[in-house]
Amino acid sequence: MGPNQPRGLTRREFLGGALAAAALGACRAPREIPGELLGPNHTLGHKLRVGGFAEPAQIERIPVVIVGGGAAGLSAGWKLLRSGMGEFIVLDLESKAGGNSTWGENEVSRYPWGAHYLPIPGPHAHAVRELLRELKVITGEKGGRPIYDEDVLCHAPEERLYIHGRWQDGLYPRIGAADADLAERDRFHAQIAALRRRVGNDGRPAFAIPMEYSSRDPEILALDQISMAAWLDHHHYRSPGLRWYVEYACRDDFGGKLEEVSAWAGLHYYAARGEGLDDSFLVWPEGNGYLVRKLAEALGPRVRTGALAFDVVPDKDGVRVDYYDGATGQTRRILAKRAIVCAPRFVARRIVKPLREDKSRSDFSYAPWLVANLTVDTPPAGVGAAPAWDNVIYGSEGLGYVDATHQTYSLNRRHAVWTYYRPLTGNPDAQRKTAYATSLAQWREQCLADLERSLPGLRARVTRLDAWVWGHGMILPKPGFIWGAERRAAAKPQGAIHFAHSDLSGYSIFEEANDRGVRAAEAVLAAMGKPFRSSL
């Protein structure tokens, strides 16, 4: 031992220090991190299950009623209003509209409780681009391509991954990758690039967003019949790093593992965006809460919250909609010419009479999710690559965290809000039951234990942690579902009742919800003889 090297502890010193630490610990209780366990309005949801609603205390006549105030319902209302048709209302059971794009806010920042970004919309997302122009997110055009407000284009660094004890730039696990792993990665990206360029025998792109613009070529649609795991096996992709990378995408966008997700859906995630398109993201502190908030503001008092629609019935003059008003405790009735039901299918089957009477089994399956928002004092950076907007942990059951305060990042900032995402993969019914039985303290411990793997000491810097359980967070595109008969049939109107929700596309992203809402609104306008300029 050299003169400047520290000597080891003697047994007496070790025992003395241990006893002192134990005494100190006995005097200090563990710090309780405040927070709430949140979720959709279970009080009104429970009333839908038990029924027993009173007869209507009031009857209104309104030309169009929209049931559901998520992205699809708000987009439908936006299209009606832009077309000069302002005689409609939107019913939503929550205290504010937004669906799974809802958001929260504290003294530090707004933050998402669901969808947290919008990819730069491609050339087929006409209605989304129209909306972004109206919101001045698209500020102009150059060479036939939109120009976006730089304040909402995701600032660098966009993504980092924690693996082998340090952070690296980007999400593909490069640290520790062998030459064979990198060769598989390059082969996969080359195959995806070819799929981006592929055109089906009907002249349509193989994969497009919105999905209705995609090819119906039988060879391409056959990909929906197998899982993403089977597709990787067929093409001899064995690299653990690559398979993790692809599964991360499936968990992130669909809430399912490789074996649970259709290969068409898994490939669509990569091939419908990126090369040849802008591949950045549009981000706001509250995520896509910004978009639904702006849509709801545009519709104003036409949006009625705390309103539980429980009976949608076709009649000879159009549609009868009964709803429970949570503010007054009364049942109200609306007589409308047309209705657009923008609820997820499992809800629509409870409230729309023709669907309620159909006792056939449904293939619509929904992935449960946990989302937590952590307010962090002097946020730690970790070892390696600098903090990014999206921060992912290799091998974790969670997806890491998104920094809601990323766009205002500065090296000397004191506070941040991080949004932690975890898809509850596996049997959805079992996971949903477990999730509902899990306490805030248990979710808090799971979340912090996961994040502290990459950021030791984080727990001491968290000043608040709130959690939100989505029992039916998003539609799960199981093999055979997207291009199956049930999904296609579910998207068709029944008389004067139209349907619009992202689950009618088979996967849950804003572009699909917007497209479904706009399509339904245009069908209503056409049926009522109202002029409009198509956004599709």
Coordinates of C-alpha atoms in Angstrom, one line a residue:
M1 CA 0.0 0.0 0.0
G2 CA 1.5 3.4 -1.0
P3 CA 1.6 6.4 1.2
N4 CA -1.3 8.1 -0.5
Q5 CA -3.6 5.0 -0.7
P6 CA -6.5 4.8 1.7
R7 CA -6.2 2.1 4.4
G8 CA -9.1 -0.4 4.9
L9 CA -11.5 -0.1 7.8
T10 CA -10.8 -2.1 10.9
R11 CA -13.5 -4.4 12.2
R12 CA -14.1 -2.0 15.2
E13 CA -14.5 1.0 12.9
F14 CA -16.8 -0.9 10.5
L15 CA -19.1 -2.0 13.4
G16 CA -19.1 1.5 14.9
G17 CA -20.0 3.1 11.6
A18 CA -22.7 0.5 11.0
L19 CA -24.3 1.1 14.4
A20 CA -24.2 4.8 13.9
A21 CA -25.9 4.5 10.5
A22 CA -28.5 2.2 12.0
A23 CA -29.3 4.7 14.7
L24 CA -29.5 7.5 12.2
G25 CA -31.9 5.4 10.0
A26 CA -34.1 4.6 13.0
C27 CA -34.5 8.4 13.6
R28 CA -35.4 9.2 10.0
A29 CA -38.5 7.7 8.3
P30 CA -38.2 7.2 4.5
R31 CA -39.2 10.4 2.7
E32 CA -42.7 10.1 1.4
I33 CA -43.0 11.4 -2.2
P34 CA -46.4 13.0 -2.7
G35 CA -48.7 12.2 -5.6
E36 CA -52.0 10.8 -6.8
L37 CA -53.2 7.7 -8.6
L38 CA -55.3 8.9 -11.5
G39 CA -57.1 7.4 -14.5
P40 CA -60.3 7.7 -16.6
N41 CA -63.5 8.6 -14.9
H42 CA -64.4 5.3 -13.2
T43 CA -67.4 6.8 -11.4
L44 CA -69.3 7.5 -14.5
G45 CA -67.9 4.4 -16.2
H46 CA -69.3 2.3 -13.4
K47 CA -72.7 3.8 -14.0
L48 CA -72.6 2.6 -17.5
R49 CA -72.0 -0.9 -16.3
V50 CA -74.7 -1.0 -13.7
G51 CA -77.3 1.0 -15.7
G52 CA -80.6 2.0 -14.1
F53 CA -80.8 5.5 -15.6
A54 CA -83.9 7.6 -15.1
E55 CA -86.1 8.8 -17.9
P56 CA -85.0 11.9 -19.7
A57 CA -85.7 15.2 -17.8
Q58 CA -85.0 17.2 -21.0
I59 CA -85.2 16.7 -24.7
E60 CA -83.2 18.7 -27.3
R61 CA -83.1 18.7 -31.1
I62 CA -79.6 19.1 -32.5
P63 CA -78.7 18.1 -36.1
V64 CA -75.5 16.2 -35.2
V65 CA -74.3 14.7 -32.0
I66 CA -70.7 13.4 -31.6
V67 CA -70.2 10.8 -28.8
G68 CA -66.7 10.9 -27.5
G69 CA -64.3 13.8 -27.2
G70 CA -61.0 12.2 -28.0
A71 CA -58.9 13.1 -31.0
A72 CA -61.4 11.5 -33.4
G73 CA -64.5 13.2 -32.0
L74 CA -62.8 16.6 -31.7
S75 CA -61.5 16.2 -35.3
A76 CA -65.0 15.4 -36.5
G77 CA -66.3 18.5 -34.8
W78 CA -63.4 20.6 -36.2
K79 CA -64.3 19.4 -39.8
L80 CA -68.0 20.2 -39.3
L81 CA -67.2 23.7 -38.0
R82 CA -64.7 24.4 -40.8
S83 CA -67.4 23.4 -43.3
G84 CA -69.9 26.0 -41.9
M85 CA -71.9 23.3 -40.0
G86 CA -71.9 24.6 -36.4
E87 CA -75.1 22.9 -35.2
F88 CA -73.6 19.9 -33.3
I89 CA -72.4 19.0 -29.8
V90 CA -69.7 16.7 -28.5
L91 CA -70.4 14.5 -25.4
D92 CA -67.5 13.4 -23.3
L93 CA -67.6 11.7 -19.9
E94 CA -64.3 13.1 -18.7
S95 CA -63.9 16.5 -17.0
K96 CA -62.0 17.7 -20.1
A97 CA -61.9 16.4 -23.6
G98 CA -58.9 14.7 -25.1
G99 CA -59.1 11.0 -24.8
N100 CA -55.8 9.2 -24.5
S101 CA -54.1 12.5 -25.6
T102 CA -55.1 14.1 -22.3
W103 CA -52.6 16.1 -20.3
G104 CA -51.8 17.6 -16.9
E105 CA -50.1 20.7 -15.6
N106 CA -48.2 21.8 -12.5
E107 CA -46.0 24.7 -11.4
V108 CA -43.1 23.4 -13.5
S109 CA -44.7 22.5 -16.8
R110 CA -47.6 20.9 -18.7
Y111 CA -47.1 17.2 -19.4
P112 CA -48.8 14.4 -21.3
W113 CA -50.9 11.6 -19.8
G114 CA -50.9 9.7 -23.1
A115 CA -49.7 10.3 -26.6
H116 CA -46.6 12.5 -26.5
Y117 CA -45.5 13.4 -30.0
L118 CA -46.6 13.7 -33.7
P119 CA -44.2 12.5 -36.4
I120 CA -43.9 15.0 -39.3
P121 CA -47.0 14.0 -41.2
G122 CA -46.4 12.4 -44.6
P123 CA -48.1 13.4 -47.9
H124 CA -51.3 11.4 -47.3
A125 CA -52.1 13.0 -43.9
H126 CA -54.0 15.9 -45.6
A127 CA -56.3 16.7 -42.7
V128 CA -53.5 16.7 -40.2
R129 CA -51.5 19.1 -42.3
E130 CA -54.6 21.3 -42.7
L131 CA -54.9 21.4 -38.9
L132 CA -51.2 22.2 -38.4
R133 CA -51.5 25.1 -40.9
E134 CA -54.5 26.5 -39.0
L135 CA -52.5 26.2 -35.7
K136 CA -49.5 27.9 -37.4
V137 CA -47.3 24.9 -36.7
I138 CA -46.8 24.8 -40.5
T139 CA -45.6 28.3 -41.2
G140 CA -45.1 28.1 -45.0
E141 CA -43.9 25.9 -47.8
K142 CA -40.7 25.5 -49.8
G143 CA -40.2 23.3 -52.8
G144 CA -43.6 21.7 -52.2
R145 CA -42.7 20.7 -48.7
P146 CA -44.2 22.3 -45.5
I147 CA -42.0 24.5 -43.3
Y148 CA -42.5 23.8 -39.6
D149 CA -42.2 26.1 -36.6
E150 CA -38.7 25.3 -35.2
D151 CA -39.9 25.8 -31.7
V152 CA -41.9 22.6 -31.9
L153 CA -39.5 20.5 -34.0
C154 CA -37.9 18.2 -31.4
H155 CA -34.6 19.7 -30.3
A156 CA -31.4 17.7 -30.3
P157 CA -30.6 15.3 -28.8
E158 CA -33.8 13.4 -29.6
E159 CA -33.0 9.9 -28.2
R160 CA -30.6 8.0 -26.1
L161 CA -30.3 4.5 -24.7
Y162 CA -28.9 3.2 -21.4
I163 CA -27.0 0.0 -21.9
H164 CA -24.0 -1.7 -20.3
G165 CA -23.8 1.0 -17.6
R166 CA -23.9 4.1 -19.7
W167 CA -26.0 6.2 -22.0
Q168 CA -25.4 6.2 -25.8
D169 CA -26.9 8.4 -28.5
G170 CA -29.7 6.8 -30.6
L171 CA -31.9 3.8 -29.7
Y172 CA -30.2 0.9 -31.6
P173 CA -27.9 -0.8 -28.9
R174 CA -24.5 -0.1 -30.4
I175 CA -22.4 -0.5 -27.2
G176 CA -21.2 -4.1 -27.1
A177 CA -22.6 -4.9 -30.6
A178 CA -20.6 -7.4 -32.6
D179 CA -19.9 -7.1 -36.3
A180 CA -22.6 -9.7 -37.0
D181 CA -25.2 -7.6 -35.0
L182 CA -24.3 -4.5 -37.0
A183 CA -24.6 -6.4 -40.2
E184 CA -28.1 -7.6 -39.3
R185 CA -29.0 -4.0 -38.4
D186 CA -27.9 -2.7 -41.8
R187 CA -29.7 -5.5 -43.6
F188 CA -32.9 -4.7 -41.7
H189 CA -32.7 -1.0 -42.5
A190 CA -32.1 -1.8 -46.2
Q191 CA -35.1 -4.1 -46.2
I192 CA -37.2 -1.3 -44.6
A193 CA -36.0 1.2 -47.2
A194 CA -37.1 -1.2 -49.9
L195 CA -40.6 -1.5 -48.3
R196 CA -40.8 2.3 -48.1
R197 CA -40.3 2.5 -51.9
R198 CA -42.6 -0.5 -52.7
V199 CA -45.8 0.1 -54.5
G200 CA -48.5 -2.6 -54.6
N201 CA -50.2 -4.0 -57.7
D202 CA -53.0 -1.4 -57.2
G203 CA -50.5 1.5 -57.6
R204 CA -50.7 2.5 -53.9
P205 CA -47.7 2.6 -51.5
A206 CA -47.3 -0.6 -49.6
F207 CA -47.5 1.3 -46.3
A208 CA -49.0 4.8 -45.7
I209 CA -50.4 7.0 -42.9
P210 CA -53.4 7.1 -42.7
M211 CA -53.6 3.4 -43.3
E212 CA -56.6 3.7 -45.7
Y213 CA -54.1 5.0 -48.4
S214 CA -52.1 1.7 -48.1
S215 CA -52.0 -0.9 -50.8
R216 CA -54.5 -3.8 -50.9
D217 CA -52.1 -6.0 -52.7
P218 CA -52.7 -9.5 -51.3
E219 CA -49.0 -10.2 -51.0
I220 CA -48.6 -7.2 -48.7
L221 CA -51.8 -7.8 -46.8
A222 CA -50.6 -11.3 -46.1
L223 CA -48.1 -9.8 -43.7
D224 CA -51.0 -9.1 -41.3
Q225 CA -51.6 -12.9 -40.9
I226 CA -48.2 -13.5 -39.2
S227 CA -46.6 -12.0 -36.1
M228 CA -43.6 -9.6 -36.2
A229 CA -41.6 -12.4 -34.4
A230 CA -42.5 -14.8 -37.2
W231 CA -41.4 -12.3 -39.9
L232 CA -38.0 -11.7 -38.2
D233 CA -37.6 -15.5 -37.9
H234 CA -38.4 -16.0 -41.6
H235 CA -35.8 -13.4 -42.6
H236 CA -33.2 -14.9 -40.2
Y237 CA -32.9 -12.0 -37.9
R238 CA -31.3 -13.5 -34.8
S239 CA -29.4 -10.6 -33.2
P240 CA -30.7 -9.9 -29.7
G241 CA -30.0 -6.2 -30.1
L242 CA -32.0 -5.9 -33.3
R243 CA -34.9 -8.0 -31.9
W244 CA -35.0 -5.8 -28.8
Y245 CA -34.9 -2.7 -31.0
V246 CA -37.9 -3.9 -33.1
E247 CA -39.8 -5.1 -30.1
Y248 CA -39.3 -1.7 -28.4
A249 CA -41.1 -0.1 -31.4
C250 CA -44.0 -2.6 -31.1
R251 CA -44.3 -1.9 -27.3
D252 CA -44.1 1.8 -27.9
D253 CA -46.7 2.2 -30.6
F254 CA -48.9 -0.8 -30.0
G255 CA -48.4 -2.0 -26.4
G256 CA -47.5 -5.5 -27.5
K257 CA -44.5 -7.8 -27.8
L258 CA -43.1 -9.2 -31.1
E259 CA -45.3 -12.3 -30.8
E260 CA -48.5 -10.2 -30.1
V261 CA -48.2 -7.8 -33.0
S262 CA -49.0 -8.3 -36.7
A263 CA -46.0 -8.1 -39.0
W264 CA -48.0 -5.6 -41.2
A265 CA -48.3 -3.3 -38.2
G266 CA -44.7 -3.8 -37.1
L267 CA -43.3 -3.0 -40.5
H268 CA -45.7 -0.2 -41.0
Y269 CA -44.2 1.5 -38.0
Y270 CA -40.9 1.8 -39.9
A271 CA -41.9 1.8 -43.5
A272 CA -44.7 4.5 -43.4
R273 CA -42.3 7.2 -42.2
G274 CA -38.7 8.1 -42.5
E275 CA -36.6 8.0 -45.6
G276 CA -38.0 10.2 -48.3
L277 CA -40.1 11.9 -45.7
D278 CA -39.3 14.2 -42.8
D279 CA -38.3 12.0 -39.9
S280 CA -38.3 14.4 -37.0
F281 CA -41.0 14.8 -34.4
L282 CA -43.4 17.6 -33.4
V283 CA -43.4 17.9 -29.6
W284 CA -45.0 20.0 -27.0
P285 CA -44.7 19.9 -23.2
E286 CA -48.1 18.3 -22.9
G287 CA -47.5 16.1 -26.0
N288 CA -50.5 15.7 -28.2
G289 CA -52.5 17.3 -25.5
Y290 CA -51.6 20.5 -27.3
L291 CA -53.5 19.3 -30.4
V292 CA -56.7 18.2 -28.6
R293 CA -56.6 21.3 -26.4
K294 CA -56.6 23.5 -29.4
L295 CA -59.3 21.5 -31.1
A296 CA -61.5 21.7 -28.0
E297 CA -60.9 25.4 -27.7
A298 CA -62.1 25.9 -31.3
L299 CA -65.3 24.0 -30.6
G300 CA -66.0 26.0 -27.4
P301 CA -69.3 25.3 -25.6
R302 CA -70.3 22.7 -28.2
V303 CA -68.1 20.3 -26.0
R304 CA -70.1 19.0 -23.0
T305 CA -67.9 17.2 -20.5
G306 CA -69.1 15.0 -17.6
A307 CA -71.6 13.7 -20.1
L308 CA -72.0 9.9 -20.3
A309 CA -73.8 8.7 -23.4
F310 CA -75.4 5.4 -22.6
D311 CA -78.0 4.7 -25.3
V312 CA -77.6 5.5 -29.0
V313 CA -80.6 4.3 -30.9
P314 CA -81.5 4.6 -34.6
D315 CA -85.1 5.8 -35.2
K316 CA -87.2 6.8 -38.2
D317 CA -86.1 10.4 -38.0
G318 CA -82.4 9.8 -37.4
V319 CA -80.8 9.0 -34.0
R320 CA -81.8 9.2 -30.4
V321 CA -79.0 9.7 -27.9
D322 CA -79.6 9.5 -24.1
Y323 CA -76.9 10.7 -21.8
Y324 CA -76.3 11.2 -18.1
D325 CA -75.3 14.7 -17.0
G326 CA -72.8 14.3 -14.2
A327 CA -73.2 17.9 -13.1
T328 CA -77.0 17.7 -12.5
G329 CA -77.5 13.9 -12.0
Q330 CA -80.2 14.0 -14.7
T331 CA -80.8 12.0 -17.9
R332 CA -81.0 14.1 -21.0
R333 CA -82.1 13.1 -24.5
I334 CA -80.9 14.4 -27.9
L335 CA -82.9 13.9 -31.1
A336 CA -80.5 14.2 -34.0
K337 CA -80.4 13.7 -37.7
R338 CA -76.9 12.0 -37.5
A339 CA -74.6 10.7 -34.9
I340 CA -70.9 10.1 -34.9
V341 CA -69.8 7.6 -32.3
C342 CA -66.1 8.3 -31.5
A343 CA -65.8 5.9 -28.6
P344 CA -63.6 2.8 -28.6
R345 CA -65.3 -0.3 -29.9
F346 CA -65.6 -1.9 -26.5
V347 CA -67.6 1.1 -25.4
A348 CA -69.6 1.4 -28.6
R349 CA -70.8 -2.2 -28.2
R350 CA -72.3 -1.2 -24.9
I351 CA -74.0 2.0 -25.9
V352 CA -75.1 1.6 -29.5
K353 CA -78.3 -0.5 -29.6
P354 CA -77.6 -2.5 -32.8
L355 CA -74.1 -3.3 -31.5
R356 CA -75.4 -4.2 -28.0
E357 CA -77.7 -6.7 -29.5
D358 CA -74.9 -8.4 -31.5
K359 CA -73.7 -11.1 -29.1
S360 CA -70.8 -12.3 -31.4
R361 CA -67.3 -12.4 -29.9
S362 CA -65.2 -9.3 -30.7
D363 CA -61.5 -9.4 -31.8
F364 CA -60.9 -5.9 -30.6
S365 CA -58.3 -6.2 -27.9
Y366 CA -56.8 -3.3 -25.9
A367 CA -53.4 -3.0 -24.2
P368 CA -53.3 -1.6 -20.7
W369 CA -50.7 1.0 -19.8
L370 CA -49.1 2.8 -16.9
V371 CA -48.0 6.4 -17.3
A372 CA -46.3 8.3 -14.5
N373 CA -45.2 11.9 -14.3
L374 CA -42.2 12.8 -12.1
T375 CA -41.4 16.3 -11.0
V376 CA -37.6 16.3 -10.5
D377 CA -35.4 18.9 -8.7
T378 CA -32.0 19.4 -10.3
P379 CA -32.5 16.5 -12.7
P380 CA -29.5 14.1 -13.0
A381 CA -27.9 13.5 -16.3
G382 CA -26.4 10.0 -15.9
V383 CA -23.1 8.7 -17.4
G384 CA -22.5 9.0 -21.1
A385 CA -24.6 10.7 -23.8
A386 CA -26.4 13.9 -22.8
P387 CA -30.0 13.9 -21.6
A388 CA -32.4 13.7 -24.6
W389 CA -36.1 14.1 -25.2
D390 CA -36.6 10.3 -25.2
N391 CA -34.5 8.3 -22.7
V392 CA -34.8 4.5 -23.0
I393 CA -33.4 1.7 -20.8
Y394 CA -32.3 -1.5 -22.6
G395 CA -34.0 -4.6 -21.3
S396 CA -36.5 -2.7 -19.1
E397 CA -40.2 -3.5 -18.9
G398 CA -40.8 0.2 -19.1
L399 CA -40.0 2.4 -22.1
G400 CA -38.0 4.9 -20.1
Y401 CA -39.0 8.5 -19.9
V402 CA -39.8 11.5 -22.1
D403 CA -38.7 14.9 -20.9
A404 CA -41.8 17.2 -21.0
T405 CA -39.4 20.2 -20.4
H406 CA -36.9 19.2 -23.1
Q407 CA -37.7 22.1 -25.5
T408 CA -36.8 24.6 -22.7
Y409 CA -33.7 22.6 -21.6
S410 CA -30.8 24.5 -20.1
L411 CA -27.8 23.2 -18.3
N412 CA -28.5 25.3 -15.2
R413 CA -32.2 24.5 -14.9
R414 CA -33.6 23.5 -11.5
H415 CA -36.7 21.5 -12.3
A416 CA -38.1 19.1 -14.9
V417 CA -41.1 16.9 -15.5
W418 CA -40.4 13.4 -16.8
T419 CA -43.1 11.2 -18.3
Y420 CA -42.5 7.5 -17.7
Y421 CA -44.3 5.0 -19.9
R422 CA -44.8 1.3 -19.3
P423 CA -47.0 -0.9 -21.5
L424 CA -48.4 -3.8 -19.5
T425 CA -47.8 -6.5 -22.0
G426 CA -49.0 -10.1 -21.8
N427 CA -52.6 -11.2 -21.3
P428 CA -54.5 -7.9 -21.5
D429 CA -57.4 -9.0 -19.2
A430 CA -55.0 -10.3 -16.5
Q431 CA -52.7 -7.3 -16.7
R432 CA -55.7 -4.9 -16.5
K433 CA -57.0 -6.6 -13.4
T434 CA -53.5 -6.5 -11.8
A435 CA -53.1 -2.9 -12.8
Y436 CA -56.4 -1.8 -11.1
A437 CA -55.3 -3.6 -7.9
T438 CA -51.9 -1.9 -7.7
S439 CA -51.5 1.0 -5.3
L440 CA -49.8 4.3 -5.9
A441 CA -47.0 3.3 -3.5
Q442 CA -46.4 0.1 -5.5
W443 CA -46.4 1.9 -8.9
R444 CA -44.0 4.6 -7.4
E445 CA -41.6 1.9 -6.3
Q446 CA -41.7 0.1 -9.6
C447 CA -41.1 3.3 -11.5
L448 CA -38.3 4.6 -9.4
A449 CA -36.5 1.2 -9.2
D450 CA -36.6 1.0 -13.0
L451 CA -35.3 4.5 -13.6
E452 CA -32.6 4.4 -10.8
R453 CA -30.9 1.6 -12.7
S454 CA -29.7 4.3 -15.1
L455 CA -29.8 7.3 -12.8
P456 CA -28.6 6.4 -9.3
G457 CA -29.9 8.7 -6.6
L458 CA -32.9 9.9 -8.6
R459 CA -35.4 9.0 -5.8
A460 CA -33.9 11.8 -3.6
R461 CA -34.6 14.4 -6.3
V462 CA -38.2 13.5 -7.1
T463 CA -40.5 16.0 -5.4
R464 CA -43.7 14.5 -6.8
L465 CA -44.8 11.4 -8.6
D466 CA -48.3 11.0 -10.1
A467 CA -49.4 7.8 -11.9
W468 CA -52.2 7.1 -14.4
V469 CA -53.5 3.7 -15.3
W470 CA -55.1 3.2 -18.7
G471 CA -57.0 0.0 -18.5
H472 CA -57.7 0.1 -22.3
G473 CA -54.8 2.3 -23.4
M474 CA -54.7 1.5 -27.1
I475 CA -55.9 -1.0 -29.6
L476 CA -53.6 -4.0 -30.0
P477 CA -53.0 -5.0 -33.6
K478 CA -52.9 -8.8 -33.2
P479 CA -52.1 -10.9 -36.3
G480 CA -55.0 -11.0 -38.6
F481 CA -56.8 -8.0 -37.0
I482 CA -55.9 -5.0 -39.2
W483 CA -57.1 -6.4 -42.5
G484 CA -59.6 -8.8 -40.9
A485 CA -63.3 -8.7 -41.6
E486 CA -64.4 -7.4 -38.2
R487 CA -62.3 -4.2 -38.3
R488 CA -63.4 -3.4 -41.8
A489 CA -67.1 -3.9 -41.0
A490 CA -66.8 -1.9 -37.8
A491 CA -65.8 1.2 -39.7
K492 CA -69.0 1.2 -41.8
P493 CA -72.0 3.3 -40.7
Q494 CA -75.2 1.8 -39.5
G495 CA -78.0 4.0 -40.9
A496 CA -77.6 7.5 -39.5
I497 CA -74.9 6.3 -37.0
H498 CA -71.3 6.8 -38.2
F499 CA -68.2 5.5 -36.4
A500 CA -64.8 7.2 -35.9
H501 CA -62.0 6.1 -33.6
S502 CA -58.3 5.2 -34.1
D503 CA -59.1 1.6 -33.2
L504 CA -61.0 1.4 -36.5
S505 CA -57.6 1.6 -38.1
G506 CA -56.1 -1.1 -35.9
Y507 CA -53.5 1.0 -34.2
S508 CA -53.6 4.1 -32.1
I509 CA -51.9 7.3 -33.4
F510 CA -53.2 10.8 -33.8
E511 CA -53.1 10.7 -37.6
E512 CA -55.5 7.8 -37.7
A513 CA -57.9 9.3 -35.1
N514 CA -57.9 12.6 -37.0
D515 CA -58.5 10.8 -40.3
R516 CA -61.4 8.7 -38.9
G517 CA -63.1 11.8 -37.4
V518 CA -62.7 13.8 -40.6
R519 CA -64.0 10.9 -42.8
A520 CA -67.1 10.5 -40.6
A521 CA -67.7 14.3 -40.6
E522 CA -67.5 14.4 -44.4
A523 CA -69.9 11.5 -44.7
V524 CA -72.4 13.3 -42.4
L525 CA -72.0 16.5 -44.4
A526 CA -72.7 14.6 -47.7
A527 CA -75.7 12.8 -46.2
M528 CA -77.2 16.1 -45.0
G529 CA -76.6 17.9 -48.3
K530 CA -74.1 20.3 -46.8
P531 CA -71.3 21.6 -49.0
F532 CA -67.7 21.1 -48.0
R533 CA -64.2 20.9 -49.3
S534 CA -62.7 17.4 -48.7
S535 CA -59.6 17.1 -46.6
L536 CA -59.0 13.6 -47.7

